[in-house]
Short mmCIF file of C-alpha atoms in Angstrom, two decimals:
data_model
loop_
_atom_site.label_atom_id
_atom_site.label_comp_id
_atom_site.label_asym_id
_atom_site.label_seq_id
_atom_site.Cartn_x
_atom_site.Cartn_y
_atom_site.Cartn_z
CA UNK A 1 158.87 98.03 171.24
CA UNK A 2 160.97 95.29 171.25
CA UNK A 3 159.91 92.04 173.31
CA UNK A 4 161.77 92.38 176.22
CA UNK A 5 159.76 90.66 177.99
CA UNK A 6 157.20 89.31 176.67
CA UNK A 7 157.00 86.03 174.40
CA UNK A 8 159.39 86.71 171.54
CA UNK A 9 158.54 83.42 169.60
CA UNK A 10 155.18 84.87 169.22
CA UNK A 11 156.32 88.17 168.17
CA UNK A 12 158.69 86.68 165.40
CA UNK A 13 155.95 84.37 164.19
CA UNK A 14 153.53 87.53 164.01
CA UNK A 15 156.32 88.89 161.91
CA UNK A 16 156.97 85.96 159.62
CA UNK A 17 153.15 85.85 158.26
CA UNK A 18 152.33 89.95 158.71
CA UNK A 19 155.65 91.24 157.29
CA UNK A 20 158.35 92.59 159.09
CA UNK A 21 157.37 96.65 158.52
CA UNK A 22 154.98 96.19 161.28
CA UNK A 23 157.60 96.89 163.51
CA UNK A 24 157.50 100.40 162.15
CA UNK A 25 154.21 100.97 163.78
CA UNK A 26 154.34 104.56 164.87
CA UNK A 27 151.28 103.62 167.10
CA UNK A 28 148.87 106.34 165.17
CA UNK A 29 146.17 104.55 165.67
CA UNK A 30 144.59 105.30 162.11
CA UNK A 31 144.05 101.26 161.45
CA UNK A 32 141.24 101.66 164.60
CA UNK A 33 140.07 104.74 163.37
CA UNK A 34 139.48 103.68 160.02
CA UNK A 35 138.16 100.21 161.42
CA UNK A 36 134.24 99.45 161.18
CA UNK A 37 133.54 97.04 163.66
CA UNK A 38 136.07 99.55 166.25
CA UNK A 39 133.47 100.10 168.46
CA UNK A 40 132.46 96.45 169.36
CA UNK A 41 136.17 95.63 170.22
CA UNK A 42 137.60 95.08 173.84
CA UNK A 43 140.78 95.97 172.29
CA UNK A 44 141.82 98.23 168.97
CA UNK A 45 143.64 97.31 166.12
CA UNK A 46 146.53 99.72 167.06
CA UNK A 47 146.73 97.25 170.50
CA UNK A 48 146.54 94.12 168.85
CA UNK A 49 149.28 95.55 166.90
CA UNK A 50 150.95 96.69 170.11
CA UNK A 51 150.66 93.55 171.81
CA UNK A 52 152.27 91.30 169.18
CA UNK A 53 155.25 93.77 169.36
CA UNK A 54 155.60 93.59 172.93
CA UNK A 55 155.14 89.56 172.81
CA UNK A 56 151.96 90.25 174.62
CA UNK A 57 150.85 86.84 173.30
CA UNK A 58 147.71 85.80 175.68
CA UNK A 59 146.18 89.67 175.92
CA UNK A 60 146.45 89.80 172.00
CA UNK A 61 144.91 85.94 171.74
CA UNK A 62 142.19 86.31 174.09
CA UNK A 63 141.26 89.83 172.44
CA UNK A 64 137.37 89.50 170.81
CA UNK A 65 139.13 92.04 168.46
CA UNK A 66 140.68 88.97 166.43
CA UNK A 67 137.10 87.74 165.79
CA UNK A 68 135.48 91.22 164.57
CA UNK A 69 137.65 92.08 161.66
CA UNK A 70 135.18 92.07 158.66
CA UNK A 71 138.65 92.52 156.33
CA UNK A 72 137.42 95.36 154.57
CA UNK A 73 141.41 96.42 154.30
CA UNK A 74 140.19 100.05 155.08
CA UNK A 75 143.36 99.83 158.11
CA UNK A 76 145.78 98.60 155.06
CA UNK A 77 144.53 101.22 152.95
CA UNK A 78 145.29 104.17 155.31
CA UNK A 79 147.93 102.91 157.15
CA UNK A 80 150.88 105.56 157.23
CA UNK A 81 153.43 102.84 157.89
CA UNK A 82 152.46 100.77 154.63
CA UNK A 83 151.67 97.90 157.34
CA UNK A 84 148.92 95.80 156.59
CA UNK A 85 147.11 95.56 159.84
CA UNK A 86 144.10 93.27 158.33
CA UNK A 87 146.88 90.22 157.64
CA UNK A 88 148.31 91.10 160.90
CA UNK A 89 145.05 89.59 162.95
CA UNK A 90 145.12 86.87 160.29
CA UNK A 91 148.39 85.86 162.04
CA UNK A 92 146.78 86.23 165.34
CA UNK A 93 143.39 84.26 163.96
CA UNK A 94 146.14 81.14 162.49
CA UNK A 95 148.22 81.25 165.64
CA UNK A 96 145.23 80.84 167.78
CA UNK A 97 144.20 77.96 165.22
CA UNK A 98 146.93 76.73 165.02
CA UNK A 99 147.83 76.08 168.84
CA UNK A 100 144.18 74.19 169.23
CA UNK A 101 142.37 76.78 170.83
CA UNK A 102 138.17 76.80 170.07
CA UNK A 103 135.54 79.01 170.09
CA UNK A 104 132.34 79.94 167.59
CA UNK A 105 134.64 82.16 165.67
CA UNK A 106 137.22 79.83 164.86
CA UNK A 107 134.66 76.85 164.38
CA UNK A 108 133.25 78.86 161.39
CA UNK A 109 136.73 79.83 159.86
CA UNK A 110 137.66 75.63 160.50
CA UNK A 111 134.94 74.90 158.77
CA UNK A 112 134.95 77.09 155.97
CA UNK A 113 138.56 75.96 155.31
CA UNK A 114 137.93 72.08 155.84
CA UNK A 115 134.92 72.92 153.18
CA UNK A 116 137.86 73.91 150.66
CA UNK A 117 140.24 71.40 151.23
CA UNK A 118 137.57 68.63 150.94
CA UNK A 119 135.52 69.58 147.90
CA UNK A 120 137.54 72.88 146.56
CA UNK A 121 134.52 74.83 146.62
CA UNK A 122 131.67 76.17 149.64
CA UNK A 123 128.73 75.24 149.66
CA UNK A 124 126.90 78.07 152.24
CA UNK A 125 124.34 75.52 152.98
CA UNK A 126 126.11 72.85 154.38
CA UNK A 127 128.37 74.92 155.91
CA UNK A 128 125.69 76.35 157.60
CA UNK A 129 124.58 73.48 158.53
CA UNK A 130 128.03 72.32 160.06
CA UNK A 131 128.44 75.67 161.53
CA UNK A 132 124.54 74.83 163.80
CA UNK A 133 126.45 72.33 165.57
CA UNK A 134 129.21 74.61 166.92
CA UNK A 135 127.09 77.23 167.75
CA UNK A 136 123.36 76.63 168.04
CA UNK A 137 122.38 80.32 168.50
CA UNK A 138 122.72 80.47 164.90
CA UNK A 139 119.82 78.52 164.51
CA UNK A 140 118.25 81.91 164.36
CA UNK A 141 119.96 83.19 161.47
CA UNK A 142 120.22 80.26 159.46
CA UNK A 143 116.37 79.86 159.59
CA UNK A 144 115.81 83.67 158.89
CA UNK A 145 117.85 83.23 155.92
CA UNK A 146 116.83 80.11 154.61
CA UNK A 147 113.28 80.75 154.69
CA UNK A 148 114.39 83.81 152.78
CA UNK A 149 116.79 82.18 149.73
CA UNK A 150 114.84 78.45 149.37
CA UNK A 151 111.61 79.93 147.80
CA UNK A 152 114.49 81.65 145.46
CA UNK A 153 116.21 78.68 144.39
CA UNK A 154 119.00 80.14 145.89
CA UNK A 155 119.83 76.96 148.08
CA UNK A 156 121.56 73.90 146.92
CA UNK A 157 123.83 71.58 148.60
CA UNK A 158 126.51 70.66 146.64
CA UNK A 159 128.87 68.23 147.45
CA UNK A 160 130.59 67.44 143.96
CA UNK A 161 134.28 67.88 144.52
CA UNK A 162 137.06 69.65 142.12
CA UNK A 163 139.60 67.70 140.27
CA UNK A 164 142.55 69.53 141.85
CA UNK A 165 141.86 69.20 145.73
CA UNK A 166 145.25 67.66 146.01
CA UNK A 167 146.59 70.34 145.14
CA UNK A 168 143.91 72.54 146.86
CA UNK A 169 145.68 70.78 150.23
CA UNK A 170 148.96 70.84 149.65
CA UNK A 171 148.78 74.30 149.90
CA UNK A 172 147.47 74.68 153.35
CA UNK A 173 149.76 71.82 154.54
CA UNK A 174 152.74 73.70 152.80
CA UNK A 175 151.99 77.57 152.92
CA UNK A 176 149.82 77.05 156.43
CA UNK A 177 152.87 75.55 158.21
CA UNK A 178 154.17 76.99 161.18
CA UNK B 1 136.88 90.81 123.37
CA UNK B 2 137.49 87.55 125.24
CA UNK B 3 138.10 86.64 129.27
CA UNK B 4 138.46 83.91 131.22
CA UNK B 5 135.08 83.51 134.02
CA UNK B 6 136.07 82.73 137.43
CA UNK B 7 132.26 82.96 139.12
CA UNK B 8 133.23 82.11 142.76
CA UNK B 9 131.52 79.80 145.25
CA UNK B 10 128.37 81.71 145.24
CA UNK B 11 127.56 81.32 141.52
CA UNK B 12 125.99 78.19 142.71
CA UNK B 13 124.00 79.11 145.44
CA UNK B 14 123.00 82.70 146.95
CA UNK B 15 124.67 84.22 144.38
CA UNK B 16 123.05 82.76 141.22
CA UNK B 17 121.30 85.77 139.60
CA UNK B 18 125.27 87.35 140.01
CA UNK B 19 125.97 84.54 138.05
CA UNK B 20 122.63 84.47 135.34
CA UNK B 21 123.25 88.07 134.89
CA UNK B 22 126.83 88.57 134.17
CA UNK B 23 126.92 85.82 132.04
CA UNK B 24 123.61 87.17 130.47
CA UNK B 25 124.70 90.88 130.19
CA UNK B 26 128.49 89.76 128.51
CA UNK B 27 126.83 87.83 126.03
CA UNK B 28 124.35 90.67 124.92
CA UNK B 29 127.58 92.82 124.60
CA UNK B 30 129.53 90.47 122.70
CA UNK B 31 132.06 89.35 125.48
CA UNK B 32 133.14 86.27 124.80
CA UNK B 33 133.27 84.33 128.66
CA UNK B 34 135.53 81.25 129.08
CA UNK B 35 134.84 79.14 132.48
CA UNK B 36 138.11 78.51 134.50
CA UNK B 37 138.32 74.89 134.27
CA UNK B 38 138.19 73.35 137.24
CA UNK B 39 138.04 76.77 139.52
CA UNK B 40 138.52 76.41 142.93
CA UNK B 41 137.28 78.91 146.39
CA UNK B 42 139.70 81.59 146.67
CA UNK B 43 139.02 81.32 150.33
CA UNK B 44 137.08 84.86 150.54
CA UNK B 45 137.90 86.12 154.28
CA UNK B 46 138.02 83.04 155.85
CA UNK B 47 141.41 81.78 155.32
CA UNK B 48 143.78 83.94 158.29
CA UNK B 49 147.16 82.84 157.16
CA UNK B 50 148.29 84.95 153.67
CA UNK B 51 150.54 82.31 152.53
CA UNK B 52 147.99 80.18 152.17
CA UNK B 53 144.76 82.85 150.99
CA UNK B 54 147.99 83.57 147.84
CA UNK B 55 148.37 79.98 147.26
CA UNK B 56 144.28 79.71 146.94
CA UNK B 57 144.20 82.22 144.68
CA UNK B 58 147.16 81.53 142.34
CA UNK B 59 145.76 78.20 141.85
CA UNK B 60 142.89 79.71 140.09
CA UNK B 61 145.04 82.16 138.38
CA UNK B 62 147.36 79.73 136.73
CA UNK B 63 144.44 77.59 134.83
CA UNK B 64 143.45 80.72 132.16
CA UNK B 65 146.18 82.24 129.67
CA UNK B 66 143.61 85.34 129.14
CA UNK B 67 143.05 88.02 131.48
CA UNK B 68 140.11 86.90 134.28
CA UNK B 69 137.37 88.53 135.31
CA UNK B 70 134.89 87.87 137.84
CA UNK B 71 131.55 89.78 139.27
CA UNK B 72 132.44 89.14 142.89
CA UNK B 73 135.05 91.48 144.64
CA UNK B 74 135.72 89.01 147.55
CA UNK B 75 137.20 87.19 144.45
CA UNK B 76 138.32 90.32 142.99
CA UNK B 77 139.97 91.55 146.14
CA UNK B 78 141.77 88.01 146.64
CA UNK B 79 143.12 87.21 143.29
CA UNK B 80 144.17 91.28 143.07
CA UNK B 81 146.05 91.07 146.39
CA UNK B 82 147.82 87.52 145.37
CA UNK B 83 149.12 89.33 141.92
CA UNK B 84 150.84 92.07 144.23
CA UNK B 85 152.23 90.04 146.95
CA UNK B 86 153.71 87.46 144.61
CA UNK B 87 155.47 90.46 143.01
CA UNK B 88 157.51 89.77 145.84
CA UNK B 89 160.30 87.30 145.37
CA UNK B 90 160.08 84.89 148.17
CA UNK B 91 156.52 84.70 148.14
CA UNK B 92 156.17 84.12 144.70
CA UNK B 93 159.19 81.01 144.86
CA UNK B 94 157.57 79.63 147.80
CA UNK B 95 154.13 79.68 146.57
CA UNK B 96 155.37 78.19 142.93
CA UNK B 97 156.95 75.16 145.04
CA UNK B 98 153.55 73.67 145.85
CA UNK B 99 151.80 74.83 142.39
CA UNK B 100 151.35 72.17 139.74
CA UNK B 101 151.91 74.68 137.07
CA UNK B 102 153.99 78.29 137.71
CA UNK B 103 152.59 81.36 138.27
CA UNK B 104 153.95 84.19 135.88
CA UNK B 105 151.61 87.19 136.56
CA UNK B 106 148.31 87.73 135.63
CA UNK B 107 145.74 90.66 134.69
CA UNK B 108 142.82 90.99 137.23
CA UNK B 109 139.18 92.69 136.22
CA UNK B 110 136.58 93.07 137.89
CA UNK B 111 132.90 92.84 135.64
CA UNK B 112 131.76 96.50 136.31
CA UNK B 113 134.88 97.83 134.78
CA UNK B 114 134.62 95.32 131.64
CA UNK B 115 131.10 96.25 131.12
CA UNK B 116 131.82 100.04 131.45
CA UNK B 117 134.80 99.74 129.05
CA UNK B 118 132.75 98.20 126.63
CA UNK B 119 129.45 101.18 126.64
CA UNK B 120 131.89 103.88 126.82
CA UNK B 121 132.83 102.46 123.22
CA UNK B 122 129.69 102.26 122.02
CA UNK B 123 126.38 102.24 123.99
CA UNK B 124 123.77 102.16 121.13
CA UNK B 125 122.89 99.10 122.77
CA UNK B 126 121.44 100.49 125.69
CA UNK B 127 117.95 100.68 124.29
CA UNK B 128 116.12 101.44 127.82
CA UNK B 129 117.52 104.78 129.31
CA UNK B 130 116.94 105.03 133.23
CA UNK B 131 116.12 108.76 132.88
CA UNK B 132 115.71 110.06 136.62
CA UNK B 133 116.04 106.88 137.99
CA UNK B 134 117.89 107.74 141.33
CA UNK B 135 120.18 104.88 142.28
CA UNK B 136 122.73 104.33 145.26
CA UNK B 137 126.47 103.40 144.42
CA UNK B 138 126.86 101.03 147.10
CA UNK B 139 131.14 100.03 146.54
CA UNK B 140 131.05 97.84 150.15
CA UNK B 141 135.07 98.04 150.99
CA UNK B 142 136.50 95.26 148.47
CA UNK B 143 135.77 96.49 144.88
CA UNK B 144 139.09 99.20 145.32
CA UNK B 145 140.39 97.50 148.41
CA UNK B 146 143.70 97.27 148.30
CA UNK B 147 144.84 99.85 146.70
CA UNK B 148 145.90 99.71 142.77
CA UNK B 149 142.54 98.51 141.52
CA UNK B 150 139.73 99.74 138.67
CA UNK B 151 139.77 102.94 141.31
CA UNK B 152 140.49 105.13 144.11
CA UNK B 153 140.10 103.09 147.70
CA UNK B 154 138.98 106.45 149.20
CA UNK B 155 136.85 108.27 146.35
CA UNK B 156 136.00 105.76 144.19
CA UNK B 157 133.81 107.28 141.14
CA UNK B 158 133.34 103.99 138.79
CA UNK B 159 129.98 103.24 140.29
CA UNK B 160 129.03 106.90 139.90
CA UNK B 161 130.37 107.03 136.15
CA UNK B 162 128.40 103.59 135.16
CA UNK B 163 125.15 105.05 137.14
CA UNK B 164 126.09 107.82 134.23
CA UNK B 165 126.57 105.52 131.46
CA UNK B 166 122.89 104.15 131.91
CA UNK B 167 121.24 107.77 131.72
CA UNK B 168 120.52 107.36 135.58
CA UNK B 169 121.22 109.56 138.82
CA UNK B 170 123.57 108.72 141.37
CA UNK B 171 122.32 109.94 144.86
CA UNK B 172 124.50 111.21 147.64
CA UNK B 173 125.21 107.92 149.41
CA UNK B 174 127.42 108.85 152.45
CA UNK B 175 128.10 105.42 153.68
CA UNK B 176 129.23 103.69 149.92
CA UNK B 177 132.63 102.34 150.47
CA UNK B 178 131.08 101.48 154.47
CA UNK B 179 131.79 98.00 154.66
CA UNK B 180 128.73 95.71 155.06
CA UNK B 181 129.70 93.14 158.11
CA UNK B 182 128.76 90.11 155.81
CA UNK B 183 132.38 88.15 156.60
CA UNK B 184 131.36 88.24 160.39
CA UNK B 185 127.25 87.84 159.48
CA UNK B 186 127.38 83.61 161.01
CA UNK B 187 129.45 84.16 164.44
CA UNK B 188 128.06 87.96 165.33
CA UNK B 189 125.00 88.46 163.78
CA UNK B 190 123.93 91.24 165.60
CA UNK B 191 126.97 93.41 165.15
CA UNK B 192 126.43 92.69 161.11
CA UNK B 193 123.02 93.72 161.58
CA UNK B 194 123.54 96.80 162.90
CA UNK B 195 125.90 97.63 159.90
CA UNK B 196 123.43 96.61 157.47
CA UNK B 197 120.24 98.78 159.06
CA UNK B 198 122.63 102.05 158.93
CA UNK B 199 123.58 101.33 155.01
CA UNK B 200 119.82 101.14 154.31
CA UNK B 201 118.65 103.77 156.50
CA UNK B 202 121.07 106.35 154.74
CA UNK B 203 120.42 104.90 150.62
CA UNK B 204 116.45 105.33 151.98
CA UNK B 205 117.84 109.32 153.37
CA UNK B 206 119.32 109.84 150.04
CA UNK B 207 115.67 109.49 148.39
CA UNK B 208 117.45 106.17 146.11
CA UNK B 209 115.29 104.09 144.31
CA UNK B 210 117.47 101.28 144.11
CA UNK B 211 120.80 100.12 145.70
CA UNK B 212 123.24 98.79 143.19
CA UNK B 213 125.92 96.37 144.26
CA UNK B 214 129.41 94.84 143.09
CA UNK B 215 129.56 92.19 145.91
CA UNK B 216 127.53 89.10 146.75
CA UNK B 217 127.63 89.21 150.37
CA UNK B 218 126.86 93.23 150.33
CA UNK B 219 123.65 91.83 148.24
CA UNK B 220 122.80 89.34 150.88
CA UNK B 221 123.18 91.48 153.35
CA UNK B 222 121.14 94.46 151.85
CA UNK B 223 118.56 92.23 150.06
CA UNK B 224 117.78 89.13 151.58
CA UNK B 225 118.25 90.41 155.12
CA UNK B 226 115.96 93.31 154.25
CA UNK B 227 112.70 92.22 155.38
CA UNK B 228 113.89 90.85 158.81
CA UNK B 229 115.63 94.00 159.58
CA UNK B 230 111.88 95.89 158.66
CA UNK B 231 110.56 93.18 161.30
CA UNK B 232 113.06 93.98 164.12
CA UNK B 233 113.42 97.98 163.47
CA UNK B 234 109.32 97.74 162.92
CA UNK B 235 109.51 99.79 160.08
CA UNK B 236 109.47 99.92 156.04
CA UNK B 237 112.38 100.47 154.01
CA UNK B 238 111.64 98.23 151.05
CA UNK B 239 114.62 98.98 148.35
CA UNK B 240 115.65 96.51 145.43
CA UNK B 241 119.37 96.07 145.81
CA UNK B 242 120.27 95.11 142.41
CA UNK B 243 123.77 93.61 140.76
CA UNK B 244 125.23 95.98 138.63
CA UNK B 245 124.86 93.20 136.15
CA UNK B 246 121.17 93.29 136.78
CA UNK B 247 120.61 97.54 136.70
CA UNK B 248 122.64 97.39 133.19
CA UNK B 249 120.55 94.17 132.04
CA UNK B 250 117.25 96.26 132.20
CA UNK B 251 119.10 99.09 129.93
CA UNK B 252 119.97 96.47 127.31
CA UNK B 253 115.91 95.52 127.40
CA UNK B 254 117.07 92.38 128.23
CA UNK B 255 113.97 90.25 129.96
CA UNK B 256 113.92 89.82 133.62
CA UNK B 257 114.10 86.07 133.69
CA UNK B 258 117.42 86.38 131.89
CA UNK B 259 118.89 88.69 134.88
CA UNK B 260 117.00 86.70 137.79
CA UNK B 261 115.56 89.41 138.98
CA UNK B 262 112.79 87.13 140.15
CA UNK B 263 115.70 85.52 142.61
CA UNK B 264 116.20 89.24 144.25
CA UNK B 265 114.09 89.58 147.92
CA UNK B 266 113.19 92.72 147.48
CA UNK B 267 111.24 93.04 143.96
CA UNK B 268 112.50 95.01 141.53
CA UNK B 269 109.46 94.96 139.41
CA UNK B 270 107.78 98.52 140.94
CA UNK B 271 111.01 99.95 139.50
CA UNK B 272 110.69 98.73 136.06
CA UNK B 273 107.33 99.50 135.68
CA UNK B 274 108.41 103.08 136.82
CA UNK B 275 111.38 103.27 134.47
CA UNK B 276 108.97 102.23 131.52
CA UNK B 277 106.18 104.49 132.57
CA UNK B 278 108.60 107.37 132.18
CA UNK B 279 109.97 106.15 129.03
CA UNK B 280 106.92 106.77 127.47
CA UNK B 281 106.20 109.85 129.21
CA UNK B 282 108.54 111.57 127.21
#
């Protein structure tokens, strides 16, 4: 499954991020069988691995499956080749984001990471409020959650910054470099 | 016992009762906690580049000299994953190049494991036996994943051992290690809701009086979301969902406010009354 006709640069970038062992994939489908959201996916996790190895960049990045992974790690626990498919999905997300592609799932992740860079910690209320702008349909669950949690004193907006934000920023900048 | 404590971001908001009950129970059991200075987010499940994710975890790890304890499965999994990956020399040197202090290895523990260890040595402090209480042990995914943590990811039993130590009974709960869908809740609400509904129905079918969790996201999904799911499916579920630290706190005879029981969405008060009724029946 070498990327003969496909985008070799894309394949190599996935391998750099997810590990060279991805090349040993035997396409057994254990990852897809283990996946709790497989039934919602357009392309199974097994196919994302195949697309990645064959350099089929557009098919891989356009797949809704990239954003349906819950990071539960069952694929990783079960892979008979010791591949970590969850990290491969992360690699696809990372490439998607670095190329400046946008959608609502990417927007959530982007806001999440920006908040870590800015404050060092996550304030869930702030994050949900910011996400509303990217995905107005999320207003329903945000309101429902808000009504449930507000009387319990569990909604707090913290904008305090940790001391080490410079270190956090350099972790993103240096380790996240393409 | 003295440990470094990593509270995690939710300790200040949706997981306040997790943090409160952890601190209260550890104090009652003589486990001294020293909060990590200037801790930062572990990245949870929203930092897709693994090198960055490892860097974020490592930044927290290097703040401590003691073994690090967390009550959150997501933090626990991320810190553990970082420790495993940092055994690869290239990864370690890459990460050490950006940190202000060198990473030199660490021990990561989950509060469940710490409490169980203390109680197995001495259970005299358990003054309220949770006899006949039917508990559904909900592991979720990240407590035991990746491989190499406190228990087997395929057939874990640590929560059943914990429940037994409290003199309660674990129910046979088929979906106990099934992911709650929490990480995709914001952008993919429907998908997450369907998963949570299945898990709660499974606990109900197993006759559980309470579900116990080890993760604030699982807790949020099963507890705070329960009322919405009841309305959506037009049926009563009504199962309290407690953190393991809250359940052990009840068995230690600690008060509801010290354990943050007033912060749970589904009130556990009727369940607590039953515990006391069963206790006085004897």
